[in-house]
CSV table of C-alpha atoms in Angstrom, one decimal:
chain,number,residue,atom,x,y,z
K,1,VAL,CA,27.3,-19.8,26.8
K,2,GLU,CA,27.9,-20.1,30.3
K,3,GLY,CA,26.8,-22.4,34.0
K,4,SER,CA,26.4,-26.0,33.5
K,5,LEU,CA,24.1,-29.2,33.0
K,6,ALA,CA,23.6,-29.3,36.8
K,7,ALA,CA,23.4,-25.1,37.7
K,8,GLY,CA,21.8,-24.3,34.5
K,9,VAL,CA,22.9,-22.8,31.6
K,10,ARG,CA,23.0,-18.8,30.0
K,11,ILE,CA,23.2,-18.3,26.6
K,12,GLU,CA,23.6,-15.0,25.2
K,13,ARG,CA,22.8,-15.7,21.7
K,14,PHE,CA,21.8,-18.1,19.7
K,15,GLU,CA,21.9,-18.6,16.2
K,16,LEU,CA,20.9,-21.8,14.2
K,17,LYS,CA,20.5,-20.8,10.1
K,18,ARG,CA,19.4,-23.4,7.2
K,19,THR,CA,18.6,-22.9,3.2
K,20,GLY,CA,15.4,-22.3,4.2
K,21,TRP,CA,15.0,-21.0,7.6
K,22,ALA,CA,16.9,-19.8,10.6
K,23,VAL,CA,16.4,-19.3,14.0
K,24,THR,CA,17.5,-16.4,16.3
K,25,ALA,CA,17.3,-16.3,20.1
K,26,ASP,CA,18.9,-13.8,22.9
K,27,SER,CA,19.6,-14.0,26.8
K,28,VAL,CA,18.6,-17.5,26.9
K,29,ALA,CA,18.5,-19.0,30.1
K,30,VAL,CA,17.7,-23.2,30.5
K,31,ASP,CA,17.4,-25.1,33.9
K,32,LEU,CA,17.3,-28.8,33.8
K,33,ARG,CA,15.3,-30.9,36.1
K,34,GLU,CA,16.1,-34.1,35.0
K,35,TRP,CA,18.0,-35.6,31.9
K,36,SER,CA,18.9,-39.3,31.3
K,37,LEU,CA,21.4,-40.4,28.0
K,38,ARG,CA,20.2,-44.3,28.8
K,39,GLN,CA,16.1,-43.4,28.4
K,40,ARG,CA,17.2,-40.9,26.2
K,41,SER,CA,14.7,-38.1,27.7
K,42,LEU,CA,15.4,-34.3,28.8
K,43,ASP,CA,13.1,-33.0,31.4
K,44,VAL,CA,13.4,-29.2,31.3
K,45,GLU,CA,12.4,-27.4,34.0
K,46,ARG,CA,12.3,-23.8,32.7
K,47,VAL,CA,13.3,-22.3,29.5
K,48,ALA,CA,13.4,-18.6,28.9
K,49,ALA,CA,14.5,-16.0,26.0
K,50,LYS,CA,14.2,-12.4,25.8
K,51,ARG,CA,13.4,-12.6,22.3
K,52,LEU,CA,13.1,-15.3,19.6
K,53,GLN,CA,13.0,-14.8,16.2
K,54,ILE,CA,11.8,-17.8,13.3
K,55,ASP,CA,12.0,-16.5,9.5
K,56,TRP,CA,11.4,-18.9,6.4
K,57,VAL,CA,12.0,-18.2,2.7
K,58,THR,CA,9.3,-18.0,0.5
K,59,SER,CA,9.7,-19.8,-3.1
K,60,GLY,CA,5.8,-19.8,-3.7
K,61,ALA,CA,5.6,-23.7,-4.5
K,62,PRO,CA,3.9,-25.8,-2.2
K,63,SER,CA,5.3,-27.2,0.8
K,64,THR,CA,6.6,-30.9,1.0
K,65,PRO,CA,5.5,-32.6,3.8
K,66,PRO,CA,8.5,-33.9,6.4
K,67,ALA,CA,9.2,-37.4,7.0
K,68,SER,CA,8.4,-37.1,10.2
K,69,LEU,CA,7.7,-33.9,12.7
K,70,GLY,CA,8.8,-35.9,15.8
K,71,LEU,CA,12.2,-36.3,18.0
K,72,PRO,CA,14.6,-39.3,18.5
K,73,PHE,CA,14.3,-38.5,22.3
K,74,ASP,CA,11.8,-37.2,24.5
K,75,LEU,CA,11.6,-33.6,25.3
K,76,GLY,CA,9.5,-31.8,27.9
K,77,VAL,CA,9.4,-28.3,29.2
K,78,ARG,CA,7.6,-27.5,32.1
K,79,ARG,CA,7.9,-23.5,32.3
K,80,GLY,CA,9.0,-22.0,28.8
K,81,SER,CA,8.8,-18.2,28.2
K,82,ILE,CA,9.3,-15.9,25.6
K,83,HIS,CA,9.6,-11.9,26.0
K,84,LYS,CA,8.7,-11.2,22.3
K,85,LEU,CA,8.6,-13.9,20.2
K,86,ALA,CA,8.9,-12.9,16.1
K,87,LEU,CA,7.8,-15.3,13.2
K,88,GLY,CA,7.6,-14.0,9.1
K,89,ALA,CA,9.3,-14.4,5.9
K,90,ARG,CA,12.8,-13.3,5.5
K,91,GLY,CA,12.4,-9.9,4.1
K,92,ALA,CA,9.1,-9.1,5.2
K,93,ALA,CA,8.2,-7.1,8.7
K,94,PRO,CA,7.7,-10.3,11.1
K,95,THR,CA,4.3,-10.8,13.3
K,96,GLU,CA,5.3,-9.9,17.0
K,97,PHE,CA,3.8,-11.8,20.2
K,98,GLN,CA,4.3,-10.4,23.4
K,99,ARG,CA,5.1,-12.6,26.5
K,100,VAL,CA,4.5,-15.7,25.8
K,101,GLU,CA,4.3,-18.6,28.0
K,102,PHE,CA,4.4,-22.9,27.0
K,103,SER,CA,4.6,-26.0,28.3
K,104,VAL,CA,5.2,-28.7,25.7
K,105,ARG,CA,6.2,-32.5,24.8
K,106,MET,CA,7.9,-33.5,22.0
K,107,ASN,CA,8.9,-37.2,21.6
K,108,PRO,CA,8.9,-39.8,19.1
K,109,GLN,CA,4.9,-39.9,18.7
K,110,GLY,CA,4.5,-36.2,18.1
K,111,ILE,CA,4.4,-32.4,19.8
K,112,GLU,CA,2.1,-32.0,22.5
K,113,VAL,CA,1.5,-28.6,23.9
K,114,SER,CA,-0.7,-29.0,27.2
K,115,ASP,CA,-0.7,-25.1,27.3
K,116,LEU,CA,-0.1,-21.6,25.7
K,117,ALA,CA,-0.3,-18.2,26.5
K,118,GLY,CA,0.6,-15.1,24.6
K,119,GLU,CA,-0.6,-11.4,23.4
K,120,PHE,CA,-0.9,-10.4,19.8
K,121,GLU,CA,-1.1,-6.3,20.2
K,122,ARG,CA,-4.5,-6.2,22.5
K,123,THR,CA,-5.3,-9.9,21.7
K,124,ARG,CA,-5.0,-12.4,24.4
K,125,ILE,CA,-4.1,-15.6,23.4
K,126,GLN,CA,-4.6,-19.0,25.0
K,127,ALA,CA,-4.1,-23.0,23.4
K,128,GLN,CA,-3.6,-26.7,23.8
K,129,GLY,CA,-3.0,-28.8,21.0
K,130,ARG,CA,-1.1,-31.7,19.5
K,131,ILE,CA,0.0,-32.8,16.1
K,132,GLY,CA,0.9,-36.4,15.6
K,133,ALA,CA,4.4,-36.7,14.1
K,134,SER,CA,4.2,-38.9,10.9
K,135,GLU,CA,1.6,-38.0,7.9
K,136,PRO,CA,-1.0,-37.2,7.4
K,137,PHE,CA,0.3,-35.4,11.1
K,138,ALA,CA,-3.0,-35.5,13.0
K,139,THR,CA,-4.4,-32.7,14.4
K,140,GLU,CA,-6.3,-31.5,17.2
K,141,ALA,CA,-6.0,-27.9,18.7
K,142,ARG,CA,-8.7,-25.1,20.7
K,143,VAL,CA,-7.5,-21.3,21.1
K,144,GLN,CA,-9.5,-18.9,22.6
K,145,LEU,CA,-8.8,-15.3,21.6
K,146,SER,CA,-9.9,-12.5,24.3
K,147,SER,CA,-9.5,-8.6,24.5
K,148,SER,CA,-11.4,-5.7,25.6
K,149,LEU,CA,-12.0,-2.4,25.0
K,150,GLN,CA,-13.5,0.2,27.3
K,151,GLY,CA,-14.2,-2.4,29.8
K,152,ARG,CA,-15.9,-4.6,27.4
K,153,SER,CA,-15.0,-8.0,26.9
K,154,VAL,CA,-14.8,-10.0,24.1
K,155,VAL,CA,-14.0,-13.8,23.3
K,156,ALA,CA,-13.7,-16.0,20.2
K,157,THR,CA,-12.6,-19.5,20.0
K,158,ALA,CA,-11.0,-21.3,17.0
K,159,LEU,CA,-11.4,-25.6,16.9
K,160,ALA,CA,-8.5,-27.2,14.7
K,161,THR,CA,-9.6,-30.8,13.7
K,162,GLY,CA,-8.6,-33.3,11.1
K,163,SER,CA,-4.6,-33.4,10.2
K,164,LEU,CA,-2.1,-30.8,8.6
K,165,GLN,CA,-2.5,-31.9,5.0
K,166,GLN,CA,-6.4,-31.4,5.7
K,167,LEU,CA,-7.4,-29.2,8.3
K,168,ARG,CA,-11.1,-27.9,9.4
K,169,LEU,CA,-10.8,-24.9,10.8
K,170,GLN,CA,-13.7,-23.2,13.1
K,171,VAL,CA,-13.4,-19.6,14.6
K,172,SER,CA,-16.7,-18.5,16.7
K,173,ALA,CA,-17.8,-15.1,18.6
K,174,ASP,CA,-21.5,-14.8,19.7
K,175,ASP,CA,-21.5,-12.1,22.5
K,176,SER,CA,-22.5,-8.5,22.1
K,177,ALA,CA,-19.4,-7.1,21.0
K,178,ALA,CA,-18.6,-10.0,17.9
K,179,ARG,CA,-20.6,-12.5,16.8
K,180,ALA,CA,-19.0,-14.2,13.7
K,181,ARG,CA,-18.3,-17.3,12.6
K,182,VAL,CA,-15.7,-18.2,10.1
K,183,ASP,CA,-15.2,-22.3,8.8
K,184,ALA,CA,-12.2,-23.3,6.2
K,185,VAL,CA,-10.4,-26.5,5.3
K,186,LEU,CA,-7.0,-25.7,5.1
K,187,LEU,CA,-4.4,-27.4,3.0
K,188,ALA,CA,-0.9,-27.0,4.3
K,189,PHE,CA,1.0,-29.0,2.0
K,190,GLY,CA,-1.2,-28.4,-1.1
K,191,ASP,CA,-1.0,-26.4,-4.1
K,192,VAL,CA,-3.5,-24.4,-3.2
K,193,PRO,CA,-3.5,-23.7,1.1
K,194,PHE,CA,-7.7,-24.3,1.4
K,195,GLU,CA,-10.5,-25.9,-0.2
K,196,ARG,CA,-12.7,-23.6,0.8
K,197,LEU,CA,-13.3,-19.9,3.2
K,198,VAL,CA,-16.4,-19.3,4.3
K,199,VAL,CA,-17.2,-15.8,6.4
K,200,ASP,CA,-20.1,-15.1,7.9
K,201,ILE,CA,-20.2,-12.1,10.6
K,202,GLU,CA,-23.3,-10.7,12.0
K,203,SER,CA,-21.6,-8.2,14.1
K,204,PHE,CA,-17.9,-7.3,14.7
K,205,ASP,CA,-15.7,-4.5,15.5
K,206,PRO,CA,-11.9,-5.3,14.7
K,207,ALA,CA,-11.1,-2.0,16.9
K,208,LEU,CA,-11.6,-4.5,19.8
K,209,TRP,CA,-8.9,-6.7,18.8
K,210,MET,CA,-6.3,-4.7,16.2
K,211,ASN,CA,-4.3,-1.2,17.0
K,212,GLY,CA,-4.8,1.5,14.9
K,213,VAL,CA,-8.5,0.3,13.5
K,214,PRO,CA,-11.3,2.4,13.1
K,215,SER,CA,-14.1,1.4,15.3
K,216,MET,CA,-16.6,0.0,13.2
K,217,GLN,CA,-20.0,-2.7,13.3
K,218,LEU,CA,-19.5,-4.6,10.3
K,219,ARG,CA,-21.7,-7.4,8.9
K,220,ALA,CA,-20.2,-9.2,6.4
K,221,ARG,CA,-20.5,-12.4,4.0
K,222,ALA,CA,-17.8,-13.8,2.0
K,223,ASP,CA,-17.7,-17.7,0.0
K,224,LEU,CA,-14.1,-18.0,-1.4
K,225,ALA,CA,-13.1,-21.4,-3.3
K,226,PRO,CA,-9.7,-22.3,-5.3
K,227,THR,CA,-9.6,-22.4,-8.7
K,228,THR,CA,-6.0,-23.7,-11.0
K,229,LEU,CA,-5.2,-21.3,-13.2
K,230,ALA,CA,-4.4,-22.5,-16.9
K,231,ASP,CA,-0.7,-21.9,-16.5
K,232,GLY,CA,-0.7,-24.4,-13.1
K,233,SER,CA,-0.8,-21.9,-10.6
K,234,TRP,CA,-3.9,-21.3,-8.2
K,235,SER,CA,-6.2,-18.6,-7.1
K,236,VAL,CA,-8.7,-18.0,-5.2
K,237,GLY,CA,-11.7,-15.8,-5.5
K,238,GLY,CA,-15.8,-15.4,-4.6
K,239,PRO,CA,-17.9,-12.8,-4.1
K,240,PHE,CA,-17.9,-10.4,-1.0
K,241,SER,CA,-20.6,-8.2,1.0
K,242,ALA,CA,-20.3,-5.9,3.9
K,243,GLU,CA,-22.3,-3.1,6.1
K,244,ASN,CA,-21.0,-0.8,8.6
K,245,SER,CA,-23.9,0.6,10.9
K,246,SER,CA,-21.5,2.8,12.5
K,247,ALA,CA,-20.1,5.0,9.6
K,248,GLY,CA,-18.5,8.3,10.4
K,249,PRO,CA,-15.6,10.7,9.7
K,250,ILE,CA,-12.0,9.5,10.5
K,251,ASP,CA,-11.1,12.3,12.6
K,252,ARG,CA,-13.7,10.6,15.0
K,253,ASP,CA,-12.4,7.3,14.7
K,254,ARG,CA,-15.0,6.1,12.0
K,255,LEU,CA,-14.4,4.5,8.9
K,256,PRO,CA,-16.7,6.8,6.6
K,257,VAL,CA,-18.4,3.7,4.8
K,258,ARG,CA,-21.6,2.3,5.1
K,259,SER,CA,-22.0,-0.9,2.7
K,260,LEU,CA,-19.6,-2.7,0.2
K,261,ARG,CA,-19.9,-5.1,-2.4
K,262,GLY,CA,-17.3,-7.1,-5.3
K,263,THR,CA,-15.7,-10.0,-6.0
K,264,LEU,CA,-12.1,-10.9,-4.6
K,265,ALA,CA,-9.7,-12.8,-6.4
K,266,TRP,CA,-6.3,-13.9,-4.7
K,267,ALA,CA,-3.5,-15.9,-6.3
K,268,ALA,CA,-0.2,-17.0,-5.0
K,269,GLN,CA,1.4,-13.3,-5.8
K,270,THR,CA,-1.5,-11.1,-7.2
K,271,LEU,CA,-4.9,-9.8,-4.8
K,272,ARG,CA,-7.8,-7.6,-6.8
K,273,LEU,CA,-10.6,-6.3,-5.2
K,274,ASP,CA,-13.5,-5.4,-8.2
K,275,VAL,CA,-16.0,-3.6,-6.2
K,276,GLU,CA,-19.1,-3.0,-7.6
K,277,ARG,CA,-20.6,-0.6,-5.4
K,278,ALA,CA,-19.4,1.1,-2.0
K,279,GLU,CA,-21.9,3.9,-0.4
K,280,GLY,CA,-20.3,6.6,2.1
K,281,VAL,CA,-22.6,8.2,4.1
K,282,ARG,CA,-23.2,10.4,1.6
K,283,GLY,CA,-22.1,9.2,-2.0
K,284,SER,CA,-21.2,6.3,-3.8
K,285,ALA,CA,-17.9,4.8,-5.6
K,286,ASN,CA,-16.9,1.8,-7.6
K,287,GLY,CA,-13.4,0.7,-8.8
K,288,ALA,CA,-10.5,-1.9,-8.4
K,289,LEU,CA,-7.4,-2.5,-6.5
K,290,ILE,CA,-4.8,-4.7,-7.7
K,291,TRP,CA,-1.7,-5.6,-5.8
K,292,SER,CA,0.8,-7.9,-7.0
K,293,LYS,CA,4.3,-8.9,-5.6
K,294,ALA,CA,6.6,-7.2,-8.8
K,295,GLY,CA,4.0,-4.7,-9.5
K,296,GLY,CA,3.0,-2.8,-6.0
K,297,VAL,CA,-0.3,-1.8,-5.1
K,298,GLN,CA,-2.6,0.0,-8.6
K,299,ALA,CA,-6.2,1.4,-7.8
K,300,ALA,CA,-8.8,3.1,-9.9
K,301,ALA,CA,-12.3,4.5,-8.7
K,302,ARG,CA,-15.4,6.6,-9.7
K,303,PHE,CA,-17.2,8.7,-7.1
K,304,SER,CA,-20.3,10.2,-7.1
K,305,GLY,CA,-22.5,12.5,-4.6
K,306,VAL,CA,-19.1,12.5,-2.2
K,307,ASP,CA,-20.1,14.8,0.9
K,308,ALA,CA,-16.3,15.7,2.2
K,309,SER,CA,-17.6,16.7,5.5
K,310,THR,CA,-18.5,13.1,6.1
K,311,LEU,CA,-14.9,11.5,5.6
K,312,HIS,CA,-13.5,14.2,8.0
K,313,SER,CA,-15.6,16.5,10.2
K,314,GLN,CA,-12.7,19.6,9.6
K,315,MET,CA,-13.6,19.7,5.8
K,316,VAL,CA,-16.7,21.9,4.2
K,317,ALA,CA,-19.4,20.2,2.7
K,318,THR,CA,-19.3,19.3,-1.0
K,319,ASN,CA,-21.4,17.4,-3.7
K,320,ALA,CA,-18.2,15.9,-5.5
K,321,SER,CA,-18.1,13.6,-8.7
K,322,GLY,CA,-15.0,12.4,-10.4
K,323,GLN,CA,-12.3,10.0,-10.4
K,324,ILE,CA,-8.9,8.6,-8.6
K,325,ASP,CA,-6.1,6.7,-9.7
K,326,TYR,CA,-3.9,5.7,-7.2
K,327,SER,CA,-0.5,3.5,-7.0
K,328,LEU,CA,2.2,2.6,-4.8
K,329,ILE,CA,5.0,1.1,-6.2
K,330,ASP,CA,8.5,0.7,-4.4
K,331,GLY,CA,7.7,3.1,-1.4
K,332,GLU,CA,6.5,5.7,-3.7
K,333,GLN,CA,3.1,7.2,-3.7
K,334,ARG,CA,1.0,8.9,-6.5
K,335,PHE,CA,-2.6,9.9,-7.1
K,336,VAL,CA,-4.1,11.3,-9.9
K,337,GLY,CA,-7.4,12.7,-10.6
K,338,SER,CA,-9.9,15.0,-11.3
K,339,ALA,CA,-13.6,16.1,-9.9
K,340,ARG,CA,-16.4,18.1,-10.1
K,341,ASN,CA,-18.8,20.1,-7.4
K,342,THR,CA,-22.1,21.1,-7.2
K,343,GLY,CA,-22.1,22.2,-3.8
K,344,ALA,CA,-21.0,25.5,-2.5
K,345,LEU,CA,-17.1,25.0,-3.0
K,346,PRO,CA,-15.8,24.9,-6.2
K,347,LEU,CA,-13.5,22.2,-6.8
K,348,SER,CA,-12.7,22.6,-10.8
């Protein structure tokens, strides 16, 4: 630690570790504007960090509401900046945000963020919001998400109202690049993380928002609701369907799937997708995928009439039918399957 309250403080590395969480910051600079012990206030002109990481330990049990989210004094940050912000459960790859800037005030009444901006991959985030200090932690927030690809801009808006104990979240986008609506009721401290999740997508291309994703034109719907299992744990499930009007081979940055329908079941440490039918550019398939924290990924599929040239343009045309089993356990992948081709090139 170098400097003084009058001239500013510089901290090369800061670490705060607790049983269930930890905060680590590198290259921290703090410049005070005004402070008063008598009035119990601290006015920070600028705080900056090269990197800030926050991680926590997941137990699988519901979170316990804190006694208060307020501070016993008045803290204001006029200009805050974090070059890289990393958030995530301990032991897992964190979610990283870049170039985060903010202005915030915290006091016994709660937290008010007057301005928050940052970047996640190719998506720009801007937000404002406030959270009450005491139960039920009244919440109001507005978030704008924007991105661009090939000179085309897309914008989505998220509104959060209610409280942390029961938060209504509405996400909507309505332009030529993305028409979608997500409506959810979230329960931050409940046995189940939400009451209901409805996703209604008229037109959406995820490649505009995330790196490394093939271009698609999706139309989809999912209606998910929670249930409590016999052992007291929770599960969320329901039907889903999707159509992709720009299906194509993967080497041309497309996804070779025209449509998909099935059911989803998501529990605390497991996820199961039962695909009733998937239509490719040519050919169809059905099957199931199961992920669990303990057992990794297990998948099985049966397919018929699949043309390999529609999967990758450098492959020869086929009319293949068969089955395939896939597993990913402790980083080791395994494929087992068989296929017969009635096209020109024999497979078996």
